XYZ file of C-alpha atoms in Angstrom:
559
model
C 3.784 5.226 -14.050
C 0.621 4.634 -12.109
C -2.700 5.269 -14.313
C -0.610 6.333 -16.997
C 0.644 3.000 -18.559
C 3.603 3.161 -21.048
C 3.085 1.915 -24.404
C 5.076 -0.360 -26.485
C 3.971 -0.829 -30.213
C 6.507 -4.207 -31.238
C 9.553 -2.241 -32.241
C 10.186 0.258 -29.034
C 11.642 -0.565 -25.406
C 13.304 1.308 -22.609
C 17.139 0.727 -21.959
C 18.257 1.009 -18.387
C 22.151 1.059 -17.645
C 23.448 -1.441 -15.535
C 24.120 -0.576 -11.799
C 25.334 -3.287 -9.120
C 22.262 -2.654 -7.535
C 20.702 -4.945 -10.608
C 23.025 -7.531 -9.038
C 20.331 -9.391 -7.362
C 19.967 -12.666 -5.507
C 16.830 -12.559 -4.026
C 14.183 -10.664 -6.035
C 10.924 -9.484 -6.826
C 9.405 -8.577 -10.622
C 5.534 -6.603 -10.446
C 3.659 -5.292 -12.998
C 0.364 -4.549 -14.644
C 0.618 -6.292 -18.463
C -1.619 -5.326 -21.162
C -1.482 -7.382 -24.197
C -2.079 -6.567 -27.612
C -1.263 -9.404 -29.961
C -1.036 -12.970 -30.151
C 2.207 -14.174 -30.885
C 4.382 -17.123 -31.177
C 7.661 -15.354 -29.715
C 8.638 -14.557 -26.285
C 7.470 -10.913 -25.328
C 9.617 -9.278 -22.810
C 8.399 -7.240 -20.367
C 11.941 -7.084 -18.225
C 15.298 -8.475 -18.964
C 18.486 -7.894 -17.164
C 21.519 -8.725 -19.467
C 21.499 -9.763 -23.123
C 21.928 -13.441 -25.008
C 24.361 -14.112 -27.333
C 23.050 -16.467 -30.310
C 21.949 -19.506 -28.550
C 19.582 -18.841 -25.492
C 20.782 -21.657 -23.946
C 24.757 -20.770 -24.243
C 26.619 -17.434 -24.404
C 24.381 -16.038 -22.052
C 24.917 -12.699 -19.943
C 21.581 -12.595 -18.763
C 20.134 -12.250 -15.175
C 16.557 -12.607 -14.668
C 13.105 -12.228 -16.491
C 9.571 -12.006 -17.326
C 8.024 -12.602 -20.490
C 4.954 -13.642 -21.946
C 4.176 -16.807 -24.295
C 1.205 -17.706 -26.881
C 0.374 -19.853 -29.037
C 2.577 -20.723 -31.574
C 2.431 -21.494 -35.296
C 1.768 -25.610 -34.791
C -1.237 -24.293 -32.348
C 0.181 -26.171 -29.394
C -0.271 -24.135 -26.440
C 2.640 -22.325 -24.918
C 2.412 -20.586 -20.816
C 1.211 -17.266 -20.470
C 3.985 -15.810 -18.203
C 7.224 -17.149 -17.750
C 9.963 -16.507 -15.138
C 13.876 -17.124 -15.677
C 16.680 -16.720 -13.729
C 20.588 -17.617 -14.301
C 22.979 -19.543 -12.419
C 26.504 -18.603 -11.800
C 26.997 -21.507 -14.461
C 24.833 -19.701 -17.198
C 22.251 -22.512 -16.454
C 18.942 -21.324 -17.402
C 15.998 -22.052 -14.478
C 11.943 -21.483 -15.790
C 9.072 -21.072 -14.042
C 5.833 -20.846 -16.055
C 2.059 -20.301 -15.314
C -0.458 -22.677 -15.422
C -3.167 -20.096 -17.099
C -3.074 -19.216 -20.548
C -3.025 -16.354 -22.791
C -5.600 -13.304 -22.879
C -5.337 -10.837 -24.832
C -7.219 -6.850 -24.370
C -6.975 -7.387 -20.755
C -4.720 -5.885 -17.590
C -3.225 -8.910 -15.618
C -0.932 -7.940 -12.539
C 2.114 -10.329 -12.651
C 4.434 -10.597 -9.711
C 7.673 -13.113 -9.866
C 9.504 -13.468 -6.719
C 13.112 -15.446 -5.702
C 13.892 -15.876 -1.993
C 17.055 -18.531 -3.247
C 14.867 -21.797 -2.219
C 11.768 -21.038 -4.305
C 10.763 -19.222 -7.797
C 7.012 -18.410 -7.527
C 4.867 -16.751 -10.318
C 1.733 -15.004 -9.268
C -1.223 -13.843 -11.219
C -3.844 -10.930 -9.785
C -2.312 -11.195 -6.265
C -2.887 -14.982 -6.452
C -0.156 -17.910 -6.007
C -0.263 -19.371 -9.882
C 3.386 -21.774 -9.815
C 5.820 -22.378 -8.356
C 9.176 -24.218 -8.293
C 12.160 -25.456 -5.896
C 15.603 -24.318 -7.014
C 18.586 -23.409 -4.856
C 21.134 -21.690 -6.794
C 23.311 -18.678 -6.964
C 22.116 -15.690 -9.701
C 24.651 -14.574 -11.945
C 26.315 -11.494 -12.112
C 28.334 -10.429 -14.768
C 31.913 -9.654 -15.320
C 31.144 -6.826 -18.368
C 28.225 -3.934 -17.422
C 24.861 -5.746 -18.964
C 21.779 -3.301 -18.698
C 18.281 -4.059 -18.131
C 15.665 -3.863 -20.778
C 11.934 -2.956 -20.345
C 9.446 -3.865 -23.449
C 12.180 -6.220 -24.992
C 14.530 -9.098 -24.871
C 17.893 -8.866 -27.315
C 19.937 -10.963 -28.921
C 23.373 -9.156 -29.624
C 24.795 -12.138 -31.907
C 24.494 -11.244 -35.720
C 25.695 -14.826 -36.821
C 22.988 -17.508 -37.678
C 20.775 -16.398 -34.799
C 20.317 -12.933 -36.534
C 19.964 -9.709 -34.787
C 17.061 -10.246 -32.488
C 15.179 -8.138 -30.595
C 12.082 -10.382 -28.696
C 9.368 -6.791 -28.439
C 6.630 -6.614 -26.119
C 3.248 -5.547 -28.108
C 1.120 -3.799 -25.228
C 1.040 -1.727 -22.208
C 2.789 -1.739 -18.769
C 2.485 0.046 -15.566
C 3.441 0.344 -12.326
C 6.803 -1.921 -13.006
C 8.372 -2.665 -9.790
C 11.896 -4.183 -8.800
C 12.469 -5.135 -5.441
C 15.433 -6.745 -3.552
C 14.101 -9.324 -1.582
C 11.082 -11.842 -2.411
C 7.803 -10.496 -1.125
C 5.728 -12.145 0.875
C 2.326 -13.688 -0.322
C 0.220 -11.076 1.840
C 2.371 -8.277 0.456
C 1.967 -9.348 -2.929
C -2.031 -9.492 -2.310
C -1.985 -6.025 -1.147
C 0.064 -4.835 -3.383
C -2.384 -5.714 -6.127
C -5.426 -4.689 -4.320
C -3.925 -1.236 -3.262
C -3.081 -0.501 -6.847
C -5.528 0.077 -9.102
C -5.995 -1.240 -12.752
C -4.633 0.932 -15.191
C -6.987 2.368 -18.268
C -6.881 -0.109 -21.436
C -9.676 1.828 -23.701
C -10.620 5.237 -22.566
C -13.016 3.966 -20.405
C -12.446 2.502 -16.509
C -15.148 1.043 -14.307
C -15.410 1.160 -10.581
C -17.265 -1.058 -8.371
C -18.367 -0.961 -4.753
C -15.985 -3.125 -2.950
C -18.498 -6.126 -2.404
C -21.960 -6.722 -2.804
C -25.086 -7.611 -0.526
C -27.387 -9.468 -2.007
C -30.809 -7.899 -2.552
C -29.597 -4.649 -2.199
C -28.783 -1.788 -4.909
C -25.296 -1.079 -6.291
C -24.058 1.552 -8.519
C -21.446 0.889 -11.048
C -19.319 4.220 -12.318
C -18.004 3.912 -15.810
C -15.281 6.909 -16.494
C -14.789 7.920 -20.424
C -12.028 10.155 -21.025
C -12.015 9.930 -25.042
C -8.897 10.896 -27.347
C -9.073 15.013 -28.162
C -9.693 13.480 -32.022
C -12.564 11.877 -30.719
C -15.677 12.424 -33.292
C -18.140 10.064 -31.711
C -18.276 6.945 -29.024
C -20.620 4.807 -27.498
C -20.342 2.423 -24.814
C -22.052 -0.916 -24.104
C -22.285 -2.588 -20.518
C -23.275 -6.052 -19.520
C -23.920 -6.713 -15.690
C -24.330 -10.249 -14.082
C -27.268 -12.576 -15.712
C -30.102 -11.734 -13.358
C -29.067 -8.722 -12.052
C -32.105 -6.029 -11.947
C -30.644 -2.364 -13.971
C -32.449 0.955 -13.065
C -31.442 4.675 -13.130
C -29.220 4.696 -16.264
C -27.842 8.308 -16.679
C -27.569 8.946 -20.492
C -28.183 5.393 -21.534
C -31.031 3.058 -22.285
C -31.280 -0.919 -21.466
C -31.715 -3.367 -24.425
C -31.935 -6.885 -23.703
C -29.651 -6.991 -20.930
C -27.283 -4.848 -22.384
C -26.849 -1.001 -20.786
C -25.775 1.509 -23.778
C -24.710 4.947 -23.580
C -24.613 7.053 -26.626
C -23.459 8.024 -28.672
C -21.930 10.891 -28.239
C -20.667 13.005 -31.059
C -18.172 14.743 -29.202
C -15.233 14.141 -27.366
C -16.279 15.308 -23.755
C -15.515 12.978 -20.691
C -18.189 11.834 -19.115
C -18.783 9.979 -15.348
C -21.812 7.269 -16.719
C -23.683 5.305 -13.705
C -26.171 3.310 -13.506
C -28.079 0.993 -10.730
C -28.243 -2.880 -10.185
C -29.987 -5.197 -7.547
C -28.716 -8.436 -7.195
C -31.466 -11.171 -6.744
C -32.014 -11.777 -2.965
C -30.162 -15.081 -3.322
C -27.625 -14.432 -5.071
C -24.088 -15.645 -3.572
C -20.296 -15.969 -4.955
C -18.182 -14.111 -7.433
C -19.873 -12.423 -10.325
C -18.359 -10.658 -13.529
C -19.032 -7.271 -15.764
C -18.215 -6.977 -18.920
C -18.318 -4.360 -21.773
C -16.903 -2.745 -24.738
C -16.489 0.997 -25.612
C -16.007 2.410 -29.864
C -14.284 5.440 -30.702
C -14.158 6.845 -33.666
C -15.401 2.883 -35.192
C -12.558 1.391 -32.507
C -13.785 -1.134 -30.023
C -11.870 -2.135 -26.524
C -13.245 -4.192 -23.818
C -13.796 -1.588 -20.891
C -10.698 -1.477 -18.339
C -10.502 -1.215 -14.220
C -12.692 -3.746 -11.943
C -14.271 -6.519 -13.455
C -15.369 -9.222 -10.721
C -17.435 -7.984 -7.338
C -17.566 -10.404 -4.854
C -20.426 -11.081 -1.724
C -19.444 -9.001 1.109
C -17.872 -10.736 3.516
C -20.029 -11.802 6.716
C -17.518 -12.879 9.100
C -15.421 -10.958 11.406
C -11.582 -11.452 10.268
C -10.916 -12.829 13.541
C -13.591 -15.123 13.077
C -11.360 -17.700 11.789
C -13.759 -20.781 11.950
C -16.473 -18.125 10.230
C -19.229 -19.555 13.129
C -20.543 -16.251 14.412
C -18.971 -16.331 16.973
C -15.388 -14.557 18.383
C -13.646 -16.659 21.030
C -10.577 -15.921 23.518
C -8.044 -17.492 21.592
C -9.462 -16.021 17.893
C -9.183 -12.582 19.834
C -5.719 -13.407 21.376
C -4.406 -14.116 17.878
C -5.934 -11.492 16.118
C -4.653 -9.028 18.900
C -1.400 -10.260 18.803
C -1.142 -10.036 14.629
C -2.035 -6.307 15.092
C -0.031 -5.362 17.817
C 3.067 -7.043 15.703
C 1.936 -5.912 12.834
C 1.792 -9.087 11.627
C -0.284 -10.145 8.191
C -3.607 -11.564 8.639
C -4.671 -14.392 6.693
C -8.097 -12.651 5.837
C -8.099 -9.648 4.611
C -7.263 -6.665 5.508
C -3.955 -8.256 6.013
C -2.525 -5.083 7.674
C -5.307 -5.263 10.529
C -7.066 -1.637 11.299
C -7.266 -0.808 14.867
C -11.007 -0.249 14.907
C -11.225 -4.096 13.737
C -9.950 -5.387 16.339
C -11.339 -2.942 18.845
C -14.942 -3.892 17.484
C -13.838 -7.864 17.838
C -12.725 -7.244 21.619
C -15.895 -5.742 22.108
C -17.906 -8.612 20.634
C -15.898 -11.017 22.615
C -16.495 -8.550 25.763
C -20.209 -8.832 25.238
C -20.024 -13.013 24.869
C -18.494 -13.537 21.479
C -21.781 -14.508 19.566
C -22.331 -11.543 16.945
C -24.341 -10.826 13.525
C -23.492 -8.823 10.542
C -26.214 -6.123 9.824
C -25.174 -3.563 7.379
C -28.210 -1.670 8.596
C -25.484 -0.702 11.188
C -22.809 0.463 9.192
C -20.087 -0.473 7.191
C -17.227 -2.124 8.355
C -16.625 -2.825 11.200
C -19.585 -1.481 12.132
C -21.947 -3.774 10.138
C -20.544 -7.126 12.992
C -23.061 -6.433 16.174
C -23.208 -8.396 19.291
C -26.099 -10.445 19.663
C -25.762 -10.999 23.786
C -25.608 -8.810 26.126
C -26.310 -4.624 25.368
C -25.734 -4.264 21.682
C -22.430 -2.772 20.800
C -21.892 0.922 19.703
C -22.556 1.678 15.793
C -22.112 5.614 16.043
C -18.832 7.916 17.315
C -19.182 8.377 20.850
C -18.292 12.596 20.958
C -17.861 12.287 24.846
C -14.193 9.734 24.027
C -11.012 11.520 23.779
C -7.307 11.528 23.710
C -5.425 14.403 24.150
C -1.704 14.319 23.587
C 1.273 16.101 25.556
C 4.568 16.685 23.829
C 7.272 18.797 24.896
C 8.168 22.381 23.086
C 11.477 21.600 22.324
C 13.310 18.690 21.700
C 17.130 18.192 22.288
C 19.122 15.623 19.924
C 19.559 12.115 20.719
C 17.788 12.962 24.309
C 14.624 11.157 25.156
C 12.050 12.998 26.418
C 8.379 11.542 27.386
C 4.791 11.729 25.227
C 1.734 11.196 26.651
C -1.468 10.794 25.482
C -4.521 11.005 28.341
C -7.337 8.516 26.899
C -11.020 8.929 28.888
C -13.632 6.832 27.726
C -17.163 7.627 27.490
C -18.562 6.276 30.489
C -19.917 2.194 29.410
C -17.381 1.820 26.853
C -16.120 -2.133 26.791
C -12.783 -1.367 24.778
C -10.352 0.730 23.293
C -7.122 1.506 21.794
C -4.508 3.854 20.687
C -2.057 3.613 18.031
C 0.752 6.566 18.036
C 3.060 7.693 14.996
C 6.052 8.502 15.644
C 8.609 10.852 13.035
C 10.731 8.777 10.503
C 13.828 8.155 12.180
C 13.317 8.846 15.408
C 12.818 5.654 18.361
C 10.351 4.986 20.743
C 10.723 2.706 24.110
C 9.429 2.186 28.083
C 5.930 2.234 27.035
C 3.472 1.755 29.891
C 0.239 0.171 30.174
C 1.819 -2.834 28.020
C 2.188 -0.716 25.229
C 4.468 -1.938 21.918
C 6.121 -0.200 18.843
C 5.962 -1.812 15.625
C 7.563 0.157 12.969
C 7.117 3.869 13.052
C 3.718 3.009 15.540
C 3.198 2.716 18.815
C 0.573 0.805 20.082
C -1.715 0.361 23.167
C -4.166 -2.238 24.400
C -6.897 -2.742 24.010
C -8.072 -2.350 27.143
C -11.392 -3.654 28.252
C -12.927 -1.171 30.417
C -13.695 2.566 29.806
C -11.375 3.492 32.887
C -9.591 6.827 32.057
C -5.617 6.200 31.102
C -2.776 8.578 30.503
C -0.259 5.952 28.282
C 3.100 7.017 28.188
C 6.255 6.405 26.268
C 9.699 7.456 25.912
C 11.109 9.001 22.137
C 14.502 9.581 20.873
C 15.512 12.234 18.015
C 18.396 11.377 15.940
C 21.775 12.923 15.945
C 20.738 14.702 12.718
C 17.505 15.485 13.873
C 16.828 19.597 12.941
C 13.427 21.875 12.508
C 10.030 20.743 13.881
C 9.008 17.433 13.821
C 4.738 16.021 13.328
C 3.632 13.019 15.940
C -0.068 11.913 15.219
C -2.590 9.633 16.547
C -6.238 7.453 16.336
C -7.759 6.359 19.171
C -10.516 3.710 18.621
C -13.609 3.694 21.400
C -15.910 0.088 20.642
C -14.343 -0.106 17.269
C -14.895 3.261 16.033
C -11.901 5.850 15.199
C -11.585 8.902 16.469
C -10.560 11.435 13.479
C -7.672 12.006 15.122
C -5.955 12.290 18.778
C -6.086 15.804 19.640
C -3.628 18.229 21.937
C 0.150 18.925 21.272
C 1.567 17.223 17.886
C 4.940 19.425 16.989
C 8.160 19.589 18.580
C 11.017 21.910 17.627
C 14.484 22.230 17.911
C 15.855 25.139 20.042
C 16.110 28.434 18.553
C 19.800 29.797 18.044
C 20.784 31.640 21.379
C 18.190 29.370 23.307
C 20.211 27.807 25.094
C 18.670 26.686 27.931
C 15.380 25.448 26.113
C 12.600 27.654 26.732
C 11.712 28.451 23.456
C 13.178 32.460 23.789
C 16.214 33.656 23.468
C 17.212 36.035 26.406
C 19.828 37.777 29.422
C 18.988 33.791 30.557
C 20.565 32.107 27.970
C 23.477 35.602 27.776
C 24.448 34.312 31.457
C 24.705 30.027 31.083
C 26.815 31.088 27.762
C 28.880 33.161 29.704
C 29.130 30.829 32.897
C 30.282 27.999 30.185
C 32.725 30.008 28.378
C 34.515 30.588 31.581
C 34.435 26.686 32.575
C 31.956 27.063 35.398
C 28.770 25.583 33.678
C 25.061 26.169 36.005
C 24.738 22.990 37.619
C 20.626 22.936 38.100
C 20.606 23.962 33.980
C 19.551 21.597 30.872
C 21.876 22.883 28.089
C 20.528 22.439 24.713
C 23.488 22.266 22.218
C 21.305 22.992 18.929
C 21.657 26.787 20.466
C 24.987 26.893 18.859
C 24.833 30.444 17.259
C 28.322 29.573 15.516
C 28.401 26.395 14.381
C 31.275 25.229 16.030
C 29.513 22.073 17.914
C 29.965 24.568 21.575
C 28.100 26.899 23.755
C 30.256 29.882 24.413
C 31.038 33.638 23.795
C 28.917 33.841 21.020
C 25.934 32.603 21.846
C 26.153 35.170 24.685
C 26.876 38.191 22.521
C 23.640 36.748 20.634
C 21.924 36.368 23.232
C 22.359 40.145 25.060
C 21.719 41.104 21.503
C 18.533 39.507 21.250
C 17.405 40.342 24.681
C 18.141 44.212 23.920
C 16.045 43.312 20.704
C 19.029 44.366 18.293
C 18.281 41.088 15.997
């Protein structure tokens, strides 16, 4: 449901039918929440299984999320709160420490590992709670509900249904508890779903003294008559080059417009040259005499300038910062500091800063990232693609199932490179091993280096299809020369299965193949020939007579 965020109006939910999949012990709940209303009762955003009359008793529930507010005696209630239930119907809540807003997108995530219920809020840790238990699971079929919470008992507890008033997107279930840096990227990678009908985008940091532009998207209702929109940036924040708007008293307005035709509006701001930390838009847009507070990205923070390996954030990259950083990418391990998923020209650029002495400065004269962090000893390190780098690959035609065969990938440097590495993909499926050079896979990757040199290196590995490996199959690759990525690694990057009739592998089918079939089918198989069972004309899991009638055929070009 990304960017198009399904809307519950206090009497409507989905209904999901139970599946032992549901049955969960360790788990994780995400979603973007949108509230509409205050209210008093719980609002549901998931629940697995129903309660019967008292919440406390009776129940067949699960797990789930809801929200709190404030309730009729004004004492103050949790915004989010988790549950989960015991084998003995014993009911377990975790609830945040933040409070209720309203006309806003929060991402919630609620995770289980069986030691530890932990709510978090925008990527960030909120509360958590110690609790060992075992989750029910029950006897009858119970199914999961999204947008509300029922109560099946008609007796003195009435026929309840808990609604959520709002919007949510991008609902996820998962079967284990994420991890904290998962959760974080999860909510960075995923945008903020539309509130109003209009979304604003920010550059992904700021540098102070230095212009910005901020992109506000309206994409009004088709029964739109009229709408104006009204922007307020940081206190102190210089505004210039408003496209159909005007600035009054700090305030940028747009309109109005007496149409209903989307429209990209932009406009300029300079932060003051001192100007550090976190800082905060805000805004409203009408339709139609209907205000909502402007959705998407709300907070811009400084950009950062430290290195990510540059744990102690002195300036400086030492051996055992670039050992550990290293070592996280080549496991693919999560960094602390973002990016948690560490790019290879990162931590190419931080062996080359070590290379040079370790002491470097960020200048976003330079670049971007990583570009912007330049050594400041020795010969200043590269800030442009060096076109003389390459790495060509060298893959095999064919392929043969469940036989390895070798890739290579030759890597020359430009001459007075400092470092470099290469990260391979291989297919889904298939496995890689007996890498050279020190080389290491880590997931569908394979990875090499760095190296610290620019001497020329041809890196090799070994690659296994699957038993049910058929057709042609994509391997791709980025080498990274001083911390900048090549667009890709060039030369060979499919490999096929044989043809039918091919059955000695050489990509035709020919007299050749006519004579191993026939030398086979007679029990007197070619000794010096590779046979390449995916030949099998037939189907019948053997080279034989038929591929040899196939193959004279195709030879004397009757097929």
């Amino acid at each position: 449901m990304r960017d198009k965020p399904a809307k519950f109006n206090g009497s409507s939910y989905v209904d999901i039918p139970h599946t032992a999949a549901f049955n969960l012990q360790n788990l994780t709940i995400a979603s973007w929440v949108y509230d509409d209303v205050v209210s008093d009762n719980p609002q549901f955003i998931l629940n697995k299984g129903r309660f019967n009359g008292d919440w406390s008793t009776n129940n067949q529930r699960q797990y789930t999320l809801c929200s709190y507010r404030t309730d009729s005696a004004s004492s103050v209630k949790p915004n989010s709160q988790f549950d989960i239930f015991d084998t003995d119907l014993k009911w377990d809540s975790l609830y945040s420490s933040s409070q209720a807003i309203t006309g806003k997108w929060k991402h919630l995530v609620a995770t289980y590992d069986g030691q530890k219920m932990k709510l978090f809020i925008d990527g960030v840790l909120n509360s958590e709670k110690t609790i060992a238990v075992t989750l029910f699971s029950p006897t009858s079929p119970q199914s999961m509900t999204i947008g509300a919470g029922i109560n099946v008992d008609n007796g003195s507890y009435g026929n309840s249904v808990y609604y959520f008033n709002g919007l949510i997107d991008e609902l996820r279930i998962y079967n284990r508890a994420l991890t904290e840096a998962e959760i974080t990227q999860l909510y960075t990678s995923s945008s903020q779903p539309s509130g109003g009908f209009v979304t604003r985008t920010l550059p992904s940091c700021y540098i102070a003294g230095t212009k910005l532009t901020v992109t506000l998207k309206a994409t009004p209702a088709l029964n739109t008559g009229s709408y104006a929109v009204e922007e307020t940036p940081p206190a102190g924040w210089t505004v210039s080059n408003i496209s159909d708007g005007t600035l009054y008293s700090g305030v940028v307005k747009f309109g109005p417009f007496f149409d209903n035709v989307s429209r990209t509006l932009t406009y300029d701001v300079t932060p003051p040259a001192s100007e550090t930390g976190d800082k905060t838009f805000t805004g409203t847009a009408s339709e139609n005499g209907v205000s909502k507070t402007i959705a998407g990205q709300t907070v811009i923070s400084t950009c950062p300038l430290y290195h990510p390996a540059d744990m102690n954030k002195d300036f400086v990259i030492s051996m055992d910062e670039l050992t550990a950083y290293g070592a996280a990418w080549k496991k693919g391990t999560a960094w602390s500091i973002a990016p948690a998923v560490i790019p290879l020209d990162y931590v190419i650029r931080a062996a080359t800063i070590w290379k040079k002495g370790g002491k470097y400065k960020t200048d976003f004269v330079a670049g971007t990232y990583p570009l912007c962090w330049v050594s400041v000893t020795g010969r200043s390190a590269r800030t442009a693609r060096d076109g003389a780098s390459s790495a060509v690959m060298d893959l095999p035609e064919i392929y043969k199932v469940g036989k390895a065969f070798t890739v290579s990938v030759a890597v020359t440097p430009a001459s007075g490179v400092d470092a470099y590495g290469v990260e391979d993909q291989i297919p889904p499926g298939w496995t890689a091993s007996g890498m050279n050079e020190g080389g290491a896979p880590e997931g569908l990757k394979v990875k090499f280096g760095f190296f610290m040199d620019d001497k020329p290196r041809t890196l090799t590995y070994q690659v296994t299809p699957p038993a049910d490996a058929k057709g042609a199959y994509t391997f791709s690759g980025t080498a990274s020369f001083d911390g900048t990525d090549s667009p890709a690694i060039t030369g060979d990057s499919i490999v096929k299965s044989p043809m039918p009739g091919d059955v000695n592998g050489d990509t035709k089918t020919d007299l050749a193949d006519a004579v191993i079939a026939l030398q086979i089918a007679v029990a007197d198989p070619p000794q010096d020939e590779e046979v390449f069972p995916a030949a099998d004309v037939n189907s019948d899991g053997k080279i034989g007579t038929e591929e040899a009638v196939f193959a004279l055929e195709s030879a004397a070009e009757l097929r």
